[in-house]
mmCIF file of C-alpha atoms in Angstrom:
data_model
loop_
_atom_site.group_PDB
_atom_site.id
_atom_site.type_symbol
_atom_site.label_atom_id
_atom_site.label_comp_id
_atom_site.label_asym_id
_atom_site.label_seq_id
_atom_site.Cartn_x
_atom_site.Cartn_y
_atom_site.Cartn_z
ATOM 1 C CA MET G 18 139.713 84.478 106.720
ATOM 2 C CA ILE G 19 137.651 85.683 109.002
ATOM 3 C CA SER G 20 135.879 82.592 110.952
ATOM 4 C CA CYS G 21 132.364 81.306 110.923
ATOM 5 C CA VAL G 22 132.355 82.047 114.621
ATOM 6 C CA ARG G 23 133.102 85.444 115.058
ATOM 7 C CA ARG G 24 130.966 86.248 111.765
ATOM 8 C CA PHE G 25 127.795 85.587 113.070
ATOM 9 C CA TYR G 26 127.831 84.724 116.725
ATOM 10 C CA VAL G 27 128.844 88.459 119.172
ATOM 11 C CA ALA G 28 127.673 86.986 122.382
ATOM 12 C CA ASP G 29 125.163 85.082 121.560
ATOM 13 C CA CYS G 30 123.597 87.666 118.658
ATOM 14 C CA VAL G 31 123.517 88.062 115.454
ATOM 15 C CA VAL G 32 126.191 90.106 113.562
ATOM 16 C CA GLN G 33 124.022 90.893 110.854
ATOM 17 C CA PRO G 34 120.157 91.571 110.245
ATOM 18 C CA ALA G 35 117.843 87.373 110.489
ATOM 19 C CA ASP G 36 115.076 89.399 108.864
ATOM 20 C CA SER G 37 115.485 87.654 105.678
ATOM 21 C CA ARG G 38 113.190 89.831 103.752
ATOM 22 C CA LEU G 39 116.105 92.386 102.552
ATOM 23 C CA HIS G 40 115.313 96.020 101.851
ATOM 24 C CA GLU G 41 117.572 96.674 99.218
ATOM 25 C CA THR G 42 119.391 99.973 98.028
ATOM 26 C CA HIS G 43 119.134 99.253 94.198
ATOM 27 C CA GLN G 44 116.995 96.862 92.031
ATOM 28 C CA PRO G 45 119.155 94.274 90.117
ATOM 29 C CA PRO G 46 118.088 93.953 86.382
ATOM 30 C CA PHE G 47 116.044 91.537 86.412
ATOM 31 C CA GLN G 48 113.160 93.916 88.255
ATOM 32 C CA ARG G 49 109.715 93.342 88.789
ATOM 33 C CA ARG G 50 107.045 94.796 89.727
ATOM 34 C CA LYS G 51 106.869 94.358 93.742
ATOM 35 C CA LYS G 52 103.313 94.682 94.854
ATOM 36 C CA MET G 53 100.621 91.480 92.474
ATOM 37 C CA ASP G 54 97.682 91.501 95.252
ATOM 38 C CA LYS G 55 96.630 95.320 93.210
ATOM 39 C CA ALA G 56 96.614 93.465 89.654
ATOM 40 C CA LYS G 57 94.527 90.682 91.631
ATOM 41 C CA LYS G 58 91.498 93.276 91.788
ATOM 42 C CA LYS G 59 91.092 93.772 88.223
ATOM 43 C CA SER G 60 90.238 91.474 84.456
ATOM 44 C CA ALA G 61 89.842 94.255 81.969
ATOM 45 C CA GLY G 62 89.249 91.873 79.496
ATOM 46 C CA GLY G 63 91.258 89.928 80.494
ATOM 47 C CA LYS G 64 91.511 86.203 83.035
ATOM 48 C CA PHE G 65 94.879 86.201 85.536
ATOM 49 C CA MET G 66 95.834 83.712 86.890
ATOM 50 C CA ASN G 67 93.905 81.061 87.971
ATOM 51 C CA ARG G 68 95.445 79.840 91.543
ATOM 52 C CA ASN G 69 92.900 76.250 91.384
ATOM 53 C CA ALA G 70 92.550 76.471 87.540
ATOM 54 C CA LYS G 71 94.035 73.732 85.008
ATOM 55 C CA THR G 72 94.959 76.460 82.638
ATOM 56 C CA ILE G 73 95.699 80.301 82.951
ATOM 57 C CA ALA G 74 95.308 83.017 80.492
ATOM 58 C CA VAL G 75 97.543 86.060 81.094
ATOM 59 C CA PRO G 76 96.372 89.168 79.413
ATOM 60 C CA GLU G 77 98.672 91.378 77.352
ATOM 61 C CA LYS G 78 98.788 94.571 79.410
ATOM 62 C CA ASP G 79 99.573 91.886 82.553
ATOM 63 C CA VAL G 80 102.632 90.419 81.725
ATOM 64 C CA ARG G 81 104.560 91.620 84.190
ATOM 65 C CA MET G 82 102.382 89.923 86.963
ATOM 66 C CA ALA G 83 102.524 86.744 84.995
ATOM 67 C CA ARG G 84 105.825 86.911 85.025
ATOM 68 C CA SER G 85 106.066 87.639 88.949
ATOM 69 C CA ARG G 86 103.974 85.067 89.761
ATOM 70 C CA ILE G 87 104.850 81.733 86.842
ATOM 71 C CA GLY G 88 108.024 81.176 89.422
ATOM 72 C CA VAL G 89 106.144 78.886 90.111
ATOM 73 C CA GLU G 90 102.645 79.478 93.234
ATOM 74 C CA PRO G 91 101.644 76.771 95.112
ATOM 75 C CA ILE G 92 97.974 76.160 95.055
ATOM 76 C CA ALA G 93 97.363 76.389 98.455
ATOM 77 C CA SER G 94 94.029 75.170 98.166
ATOM 78 C CA GLN G 95 94.479 71.764 97.501
ATOM 79 C CA TYR G 96 95.832 71.421 101.131
ATOM 80 C CA LYS G 97 92.769 72.903 102.718
ATOM 81 C CA GLY G 98 93.002 71.718 106.116
ATOM 82 C CA MET G 99 96.094 69.745 106.016
ATOM 83 C CA VAL G 100 98.229 72.876 105.210
ATOM 84 C CA SER G 101 98.785 75.391 108.038
ATOM 85 C CA ALA G 102 100.493 78.730 108.361
ATOM 86 C CA ALA G 103 103.550 79.074 109.383
ATOM 87 C CA ASP G 104 103.957 79.721 112.720
ATOM 88 C CA GLY G 105 106.739 78.064 113.699
ATOM 89 C CA ILE G 106 108.695 80.762 111.776
ATOM 90 C CA GLY G 107 111.939 80.960 114.754
ATOM 91 C CA ARG G 108 112.026 77.421 115.586
ATOM 92 C CA VAL G 109 114.977 74.740 115.140
ATOM 93 C CA ALA G 110 116.882 72.388 116.465
ATOM 94 C CA ALA G 111 117.344 73.371 119.903
ATOM 95 C CA GLU G 112 120.884 73.272 119.620
ATOM 96 C CA GLY G 113 122.214 74.899 116.774
ATOM 97 C CA LYS G 114 122.074 78.718 115.668
ATOM 98 C CA PHE G 115 120.116 80.175 113.051
ATOM 99 C CA VAL G 116 121.731 83.060 111.799
ATOM 100 C CA GLY G 117 121.004 85.522 109.108
ATOM 101 C CA GLY G 118 123.019 87.864 106.402
ATOM 102 C CA SER G 119 123.251 88.667 102.792
ATOM 103 C CA TYR G 120 125.809 88.233 99.964
ATOM 104 C CA ALA G 121 126.516 91.187 96.658
ATOM 105 C CA ASN G 122 127.498 90.467 93.447
ATOM 106 C CA HIS G 123 127.497 92.359 89.867
ATOM 107 C CA ALA G 124 123.918 91.069 89.454
ATOM 108 C CA GLY G 125 122.111 91.957 92.899
ATOM 109 C CA LYS G 126 121.800 91.131 96.443
ATOM 110 C CA ARG G 127 120.336 88.161 97.899
ATOM 111 C CA SER G 128 119.560 87.970 102.417
ATOM 112 C CA TYR G 129 120.634 84.520 103.782
ATOM 113 C CA LYS G 130 119.319 82.534 106.246
ATOM 114 C CA LEU G 131 122.482 80.117 107.647
ATOM 115 C CA TYR G 132 122.108 76.501 110.495
ATOM 116 C CA ILE G 133 125.120 76.166 112.382
ATOM 117 C CA PRO G 134 124.987 72.841 114.188
ATOM 118 C CA GLY G 135 125.551 72.578 117.639
ATOM 119 C CA ALA G 136 128.507 70.056 116.835
ATOM 120 C CA PHE G 137 130.040 73.086 114.843
ATOM 121 C CA ARG G 138 133.726 73.626 116.312
ATOM 122 C CA GLY G 139 135.817 74.864 113.560
ATOM 123 C CA GLN G 140 135.487 71.265 111.525
ATOM 124 C CA ALA G 141 134.927 70.698 107.683
ATOM 125 C CA LEU G 142 131.466 69.605 107.413
ATOM 126 C CA PRO G 143 128.511 69.414 104.826
ATOM 127 C CA LEU G 144 126.428 72.036 103.510
ATOM 128 C CA ILE G 145 123.245 71.954 102.146
ATOM 129 C CA VAL G 146 121.196 74.256 100.108
ATOM 130 C CA MET G 147 117.841 75.074 100.282
ATOM 131 C CA LEU G 148 116.174 77.267 98.135
ATOM 132 C CA HIS G 149 112.300 78.097 98.390
ATOM 133 C CA GLY G 150 109.193 78.262 96.107
ATOM 134 C CA CYS G 151 107.240 80.731 95.592
ATOM 135 C CA SER G 152 106.177 83.440 98.471
ATOM 136 C CA GLN G 153 107.946 81.098 101.301
ATOM 137 C CA ASP G 154 110.845 82.798 102.846
ATOM 138 C CA PRO G 155 113.764 80.731 104.355
ATOM 139 C CA ASP G 156 112.556 80.383 107.868
ATOM 140 C CA ASP G 157 108.697 79.692 106.532
ATOM 141 C CA PHE G 158 111.202 76.777 104.111
ATOM 142 C CA ALA G 159 113.114 75.500 107.346
ATOM 143 C CA VAL G 160 110.032 74.989 110.018
ATOM 144 C CA GLY G 161 108.107 73.067 106.938
ATOM 145 C CA THR G 162 111.385 71.214 105.394
ATOM 146 C CA ARG G 163 111.828 70.034 108.908
ATOM 147 C CA MET G 164 115.634 70.572 107.471
ATOM 148 C CA ASN G 165 117.303 72.525 110.889
ATOM 149 C CA THR G 166 116.176 69.404 112.317
ATOM 150 C CA ILE G 167 117.403 66.209 109.906
ATOM 151 C CA ALA G 168 120.799 68.592 109.580
ATOM 152 C CA GLU G 169 121.205 68.463 112.966
ATOM 153 C CA GLU G 170 120.864 64.926 113.617
ATOM 154 C CA ASN G 171 123.800 65.146 110.637
ATOM 155 C CA ASN G 172 126.152 67.592 111.228
ATOM 156 C CA CYS G 173 125.509 69.431 108.623
ATOM 157 C CA PHE G 174 125.128 73.628 107.913
ATOM 158 C CA VAL G 175 122.022 74.149 105.578
ATOM 159 C CA LEU G 176 122.094 77.786 103.571
ATOM 160 C CA TYR G 177 118.857 79.027 102.809
ATOM 161 C CA PRO G 178 118.941 82.061 100.198
ATOM 162 C CA ALA G 179 116.058 84.320 99.956
ATOM 163 C CA GLN G 180 114.676 86.042 97.619
ATOM 164 C CA THR G 181 113.336 89.211 97.167
ATOM 165 C CA GLU G 182 109.939 90.948 95.998
ATOM 166 C CA SER G 183 111.915 93.380 94.023
ATOM 167 C CA ALA G 184 113.461 90.903 91.886
ATOM 168 C CA ASN G 185 109.971 88.554 91.339
ATOM 169 C CA GLY G 186 106.775 89.978 93.339
ATOM 170 C CA SER G 187 106.096 86.581 94.396
ATOM 171 C CA ARG G 188 109.632 86.014 95.253
ATOM 172 C CA CYS G 189 109.105 82.923 92.807
ATOM 173 C CA TRP G 190 113.227 82.141 91.653
ATOM 174 C CA ASN G 191 113.613 82.943 88.050
ATOM 175 C CA TRP G 192 113.789 80.566 86.542
ATOM 176 C CA PHE G 193 112.399 80.690 82.892
ATOM 177 C CA GLU G 194 114.587 83.537 82.327
ATOM 178 C CA ALA G 195 117.310 83.290 80.053
ATOM 179 C CA LEU G 196 119.511 85.039 81.989
ATOM 180 C CA ASN G 197 118.741 83.326 85.002
ATOM 181 C CA GLN G 198 120.309 79.754 83.296
ATOM 182 C CA LYS G 199 123.919 80.486 81.944
ATOM 183 C CA ARG G 200 126.969 80.475 84.648
ATOM 184 C CA ASN G 201 127.992 83.700 86.301
ATOM 185 C CA LEU G 202 124.614 85.464 85.662
ATOM 186 C CA GLY G 203 121.789 86.463 87.292
ATOM 187 C CA GLU G 204 120.689 84.600 89.726
ATOM 188 C CA PRO G 205 122.605 81.113 89.397
ATOM 189 C CA SER G 206 125.787 83.855 89.751
ATOM 190 C CA ILE G 207 124.231 85.069 93.252
ATOM 191 C CA ILE G 208 123.906 82.523 95.252
ATOM 192 C CA ALA G 209 126.874 80.577 93.320
ATOM 193 C CA ASP G 210 128.873 82.962 95.300
ATOM 194 C CA MET G 211 126.744 82.886 98.187
ATOM 195 C CA THR G 212 127.636 80.097 98.738
ATOM 196 C CA ARG G 213 131.453 80.684 97.872
ATOM 197 C CA ASP G 214 131.589 82.713 100.642
ATOM 198 C CA ILE G 215 130.425 80.313 102.962
ATOM 199 C CA ILE G 216 132.379 77.381 101.862
ATOM 200 C CA LYS G 217 135.382 79.635 102.515
ATOM 201 C CA THR G 218 133.964 81.295 105.681
ATOM 202 C CA CYS G 219 132.476 78.483 107.620
ATOM 203 C CA ARG G 220 135.170 75.860 106.037
ATOM 204 C CA ILE G 221 132.453 73.513 104.965
ATOM 205 C CA ASP G 222 133.911 70.176 103.647
ATOM 206 C CA THR G 223 133.866 70.758 99.735
ATOM 207 C CA ARG G 224 133.328 66.967 98.757
ATOM 208 C CA LYS G 225 129.915 67.940 100.334
ATOM 209 C CA VAL G 226 128.256 70.444 99.264
ATOM 210 C CA PHE G 227 124.857 69.724 97.797
ATOM 211 C CA ILE G 228 121.490 71.169 96.383
ATOM 212 C CA ALA G 229 117.860 71.466 96.489
ATOM 213 C CA GLY G 230 114.374 73.442 96.167
ATOM 214 C CA LEU G 231 110.873 72.848 96.208
ATOM 215 C CA SER G 232 108.915 74.213 92.885
ATOM 216 C CA SER G 233 110.505 77.915 91.456
ATOM 217 C CA GLY G 234 113.849 76.827 94.084
ATOM 218 C CA GLY G 235 113.098 73.243 92.815
ATOM 219 C CA ALA G 236 113.736 74.579 89.084
ATOM 220 C CA MET G 237 116.671 76.586 90.353
ATOM 221 C CA ALA G 238 117.725 73.264 92.135
ATOM 222 C CA ALA G 239 118.688 72.080 88.497
ATOM 223 C CA ILE G 240 119.788 74.877 86.873
ATOM 224 C CA MET G 241 122.779 75.322 89.950
ATOM 225 C CA GLY G 242 123.751 71.727 88.882
ATOM 226 C CA THR G 243 124.367 72.257 85.130
ATOM 227 C CA THR G 244 126.177 76.008 85.174
ATOM 228 C CA TYR G 245 127.625 75.102 88.682
ATOM 229 C CA SER G 246 128.327 70.870 88.444
ATOM 230 C CA GLU G 247 131.467 71.138 90.095
ATOM 231 C CA MET G 248 130.939 73.407 92.784
ATOM 232 C CA TYR G 249 127.848 70.510 94.000
ATOM 233 C CA ALA G 250 127.968 66.803 94.664
ATOM 234 C CA ALA G 251 124.459 66.702 94.170
ATOM 235 C CA VAL G 252 121.101 68.363 93.710
ATOM 236 C CA GLY G 253 118.104 67.887 94.795
ATOM 237 C CA ILE G 254 114.685 68.388 92.564
ATOM 238 C CA HIS G 255 110.820 68.324 94.570
ATOM 239 C CA SER G 256 107.931 69.502 92.163
ATOM 240 C CA GLY G 257 110.447 71.231 90.495
ATOM 241 C CA LEU G 258 110.919 70.904 86.352
ATOM 242 C CA PRO G 259 114.197 70.703 83.995
ATOM 243 C CA TYR G 260 116.965 73.135 83.529
ATOM 244 C CA ALA G 261 116.144 75.674 80.183
ATOM 245 C CA SER G 262 112.204 73.551 80.115
ATOM 246 C CA ALA G 263 111.514 77.201 79.020
ATOM 247 C CA ARG G 264 113.199 80.443 78.355
ATOM 248 C CA ASN G 265 110.170 82.970 78.462
ATOM 249 C CA TYR G 266 107.158 83.194 80.486
ATOM 250 C CA SER G 267 105.164 82.178 77.834
ATOM 251 C CA SER G 268 106.802 79.444 77.187
ATOM 252 C CA ALA G 269 107.094 78.665 81.123
ATOM 253 C CA LEU G 270 102.971 78.582 81.272
ATOM 254 C CA THR G 271 103.402 75.824 78.926
ATOM 255 C CA VAL G 272 105.446 73.197 80.815
ATOM 256 C CA MET G 273 103.862 73.667 84.334
ATOM 257 C CA MET G 274 100.424 73.439 82.930
ATOM 258 C CA ASN G 275 101.521 70.732 80.024
ATOM 259 C CA GLY G 276 104.840 69.106 80.767
ATOM 260 C CA ASN G 277 107.415 69.797 77.787
ATOM 261 C CA GLY G 278 105.854 67.987 75.110
ATOM 262 C CA ALA G 279 106.868 68.241 72.330
ATOM 263 C CA GLY G 280 109.836 70.357 73.612
ATOM 264 C CA GLU G 281 112.279 68.072 75.219
ATOM 265 C CA GLN G 282 113.824 67.012 72.540
ATOM 266 C CA ASP G 283 115.222 69.809 72.518
ATOM 267 C CA GLY G 284 115.224 71.420 76.254
ATOM 268 C CA ASN G 285 117.382 67.766 76.292
ATOM 269 C CA ALA G 286 120.315 69.109 73.691
ATOM 270 C CA ARG G 287 120.511 72.041 74.635
ATOM 271 C CA LEU G 288 121.700 70.297 78.122
ATOM 272 C CA ILE G 289 124.626 67.974 76.543
ATOM 273 C CA VAL G 290 126.559 70.581 75.279
ATOM 274 C CA VAL G 291 126.509 72.441 78.942
ATOM 275 C CA PRO G 292 129.566 72.404 79.469
ATOM 276 C CA ARG G 293 129.538 70.154 83.216
ATOM 277 C CA ARG G 294 131.822 68.255 84.587
ATOM 278 C CA LYS G 295 129.784 65.292 85.856
ATOM 279 C CA THR G 296 126.735 63.680 85.477
ATOM 280 C CA MET G 297 125.241 65.177 88.435
ATOM 281 C CA PRO G 298 123.820 62.529 90.739
ATOM 282 C CA THR G 299 119.880 63.908 91.516
ATOM 283 C CA ILE G 300 117.264 62.509 93.240
ATOM 284 C CA VAL G 301 113.201 64.203 92.368
ATOM 285 C CA PHE G 302 110.526 63.984 93.936
ATOM 286 C CA HIS G 303 107.188 64.818 92.640
ATOM 287 C CA GLY G 304 102.967 64.346 94.008
ATOM 288 C CA ASP G 305 101.006 62.921 90.702
ATOM 289 C CA ARG G 306 98.190 64.905 91.686
ATOM 290 C CA ASP G 307 99.745 68.452 90.712
ATOM 291 C CA THR G 308 98.147 70.481 89.369
ATOM 292 C CA THR G 309 100.741 73.500 89.583
ATOM 293 C CA VAL G 310 103.302 71.809 87.889
ATOM 294 C CA HIS G 311 102.502 69.166 86.106
ATOM 295 C CA PRO G 312 104.201 65.561 86.752
ATOM 296 C CA SER G 313 105.146 65.235 83.793
ATOM 297 C CA ASN G 314 108.363 67.070 83.983
ATOM 298 C CA GLY G 315 109.926 64.863 87.021
ATOM 299 C CA ASP G 316 109.970 62.611 84.026
ATOM 300 C CA GLN G 317 111.477 64.665 81.810
ATOM 301 C CA ILE G 318 113.787 66.566 84.289
ATOM 302 C CA VAL G 319 115.312 62.589 85.037
ATOM 303 C CA ALA G 320 115.169 61.748 80.873
ATOM 304 C CA GLN G 321 117.433 64.280 80.759
ATOM 305 C CA LEU G 322 120.097 63.392 82.777
ATOM 306 C CA ILE G 323 119.964 59.915 81.041
ATOM 307 C CA SER G 324 120.546 61.980 77.722
ATOM 308 C CA ILE G 325 123.398 63.623 79.804
ATOM 309 C CA ALA G 326 124.693 59.881 80.526
ATOM 310 C CA ALA G 327 124.508 58.223 77.255
ATOM 311 C CA HIS G 328 126.167 61.731 75.801
ATOM 312 C CA HIS G 329 129.406 60.781 78.512
ATOM 313 C CA GLY G 330 129.131 57.202 77.702
ATOM 314 C CA ARG G 331 128.019 55.680 80.999
ATOM 315 C CA LEU G 332 125.913 53.441 78.741
ATOM 316 C CA PRO G 333 126.189 50.578 76.643
ATOM 317 C CA GLU G 334 127.641 51.694 73.455
ATOM 318 C CA GLY G 335 124.058 51.679 71.589
ATOM 319 C CA GLU G 336 121.514 51.625 74.590
ATOM 320 C CA SER G 337 120.008 55.059 75.741
ATOM 321 C CA PHE G 338 118.137 53.107 78.578
ATOM 322 C CA PRO G 339 119.837 52.708 81.742
ATOM 323 C CA HIS G 340 118.794 49.924 84.662
ATOM 324 C CA ILE G 341 115.844 50.392 86.849
ATOM 325 C CA THR G 342 115.201 49.363 90.090
ATOM 326 C CA VAL G 343 111.534 50.107 90.856
ATOM 327 C CA GLY G 344 110.049 49.715 94.580
ATOM 328 C CA GLN G 345 107.061 51.014 96.122
ATOM 329 C CA GLY G 346 105.483 51.355 99.316
ATOM 330 C CA ARG G 347 103.686 52.998 102.048
ATOM 331 C CA VAL G 348 103.859 55.450 104.790
ATOM 332 C CA ASN G 349 102.227 54.346 108.225
ATOM 333 C CA ASN G 350 98.861 56.152 108.220
ATOM 334 C CA GLY G 351 99.726 58.435 105.209
ATOM 335 C CA ARG G 352 101.031 57.869 100.614
ATOM 336 C CA THR G 353 101.737 55.266 99.036
ATOM 337 C CA TYR G 354 104.427 55.641 96.551
ATOM 338 C CA THR G 355 106.374 54.574 93.797
ATOM 339 C CA HIS G 356 110.073 54.599 93.615
ATOM 340 C CA ALA G 357 112.329 54.512 90.989
ATOM 341 C CA VAL G 358 116.431 54.495 91.331
ATOM 342 C CA HIS G 359 118.466 54.699 87.778
ATOM 343 C CA ARG G 360 122.135 53.497 87.390
ATOM 344 C CA ASP G 361 125.228 53.307 84.554
ATOM 345 C CA HIS G 362 126.465 50.028 83.306
ATOM 346 C CA ASP G 363 128.399 50.390 86.394
ATOM 347 C CA GLY G 364 125.928 50.714 88.754
ATOM 348 C CA ARG G 365 126.118 54.129 89.600
ATOM 349 C CA ILE G 366 123.175 55.966 90.742
ATOM 350 C CA ILE G 367 122.283 58.462 87.761
ATOM 351 C CA ALA G 368 119.164 59.436 89.386
ATOM 352 C CA GLU G 369 116.272 58.347 92.024
ATOM 353 C CA HIS G 370 112.493 59.745 91.406
ATOM 354 C CA TRP G 371 110.092 59.537 94.266
ATOM 355 C CA ILE G 372 106.300 60.068 92.851
ATOM 356 C CA VAL G 373 104.375 60.091 95.363
ATOM 357 C CA HIS G 374 100.361 59.339 94.583
ATOM 358 C CA GLY G 375 97.929 61.307 95.307
ATOM 359 C CA ALA G 376 99.926 64.621 96.399
ATOM 360 C CA GLY G 377 99.675 67.376 94.853
ATOM 361 C CA HIS G 378 102.408 71.171 94.784
ATOM 362 C CA ALA G 379 104.215 70.682 98.663
ATOM 363 C CA TRP G 380 106.870 68.804 99.644
ATOM 364 C CA SER G 381 106.639 65.372 101.019
ATOM 365 C CA GLY G 382 106.519 64.568 105.032
ATOM 366 C CA GLY G 383 106.846 68.183 105.506
ATOM 367 C CA SER G 384 105.361 69.826 108.635
ATOM 368 C CA SER G 385 101.859 71.206 109.034
ATOM 369 C CA LEU G 386 103.595 74.617 110.243
ATOM 370 C CA GLY G 387 105.340 75.382 107.359
ATOM 371 C CA SER G 388 103.730 76.702 104.377
ATOM 372 C CA PHE G 389 102.910 73.607 101.128
ATOM 373 C CA THR G 390 103.326 70.621 102.969
ATOM 374 C CA ASP G 391 101.595 67.334 102.655
ATOM 375 C CA PRO G 392 102.840 65.629 106.073
ATOM 376 C CA ARG G 393 101.287 62.149 104.590
ATOM 377 C CA GLY G 394 104.555 61.876 102.345
ATOM 378 C CA PRO G 395 107.585 60.280 102.667
ATOM 379 C CA ASP G 396 110.330 62.709 104.520
ATOM 380 C CA ALA G 397 111.833 64.158 101.575
ATOM 381 C CA GLY G 398 114.541 65.731 103.561
ATOM 382 C CA ARG G 399 115.893 62.611 104.791
ATOM 383 C CA GLU G 400 115.910 61.053 101.852
ATOM 384 C CA MET G 401 117.422 63.867 100.438
ATOM 385 C CA LEU G 402 120.149 63.880 102.113
ATOM 386 C CA ARG G 403 120.599 60.668 102.544
ATOM 387 C CA PHE G 404 120.670 60.147 98.722
ATOM 388 C CA PHE G 405 123.424 63.224 99.206
ATOM 389 C CA LEU G 406 126.122 61.965 101.806
ATOM 390 C CA SER G 407 125.884 58.741 99.508
ATOM 391 C CA HIS G 408 127.567 60.509 97.445
ATOM 392 C CA ALA G 409 129.917 63.704 98.828
#
């Protein structure tokens, strides 16, 4: 086995390129148009996706452009004056190392960034897999969530897989495609195999492997928790969507704007029949003013988890609702929030649901040095890690 240190360090330099934007020599089977900017310049008889609108119309000839956007692209204008560009790219906790690499399997190739905590001396430590949102990359996401700093304080590795423009023009994870909702196929297989590679190379504690994401990354985290439930101990979903809530670009637009609605029961039924070894403990964050991914998607993520728990006999016979504890709070000089904990009949947590009042489509409690963050909300990164470690 190649040691983690030998693989990533040579005279304090990174063996593999640290650039998170991989220039591939081939295109994966789910390729997309690489550049979207040209599509914005003309409408030609139809409306393009308006990032500030509550509805999205897609002209037939621009289907490819729409498919790349619905990943989900955040609305920066919601945070004018509060969110700045990621001018802190590359800034990480001083004690650790932030290194780059890439991984390829039958479904394609992706680059990644890996945070190695300063206390690592070959011992088995936890691993958090973080999936960025649209138009982001690992550096930006690490800065915005401050997850490297949080991980350093708790002696954790953090893995940031990077989406490519060749797979999606806006670098969104393609959560809405049926191919990418199955085990051993598409993007889930790349993320899972990349996780396995880091587990093996860096002697990760396999009981403490977690996954989280924002927006399209949150939707993909839900997919990973469903299709690879033996690999991950808990899941974090921020401003994301339920598993299999869409099967193509048109249904993705609907669920993003309106929630799952009438399709909720069908989504739950699909989820229950997916083979899984356990009910996945999940923590959900969502702003109640999110106009990119409707807040009801957070409710429906929790509803799916409750359906699974009932299916596995974790609720009293004849009951379909768990025990719920609800609390409210306010961040110092910040936002108010509602925090609900859903437990089964044995007191085990099924899900935590944080609703951040007044927040839009952004990482709660993040740093303004990163994109699509809301520094005024509760610290989603710290709360997720607390939740993760309590379920190891």
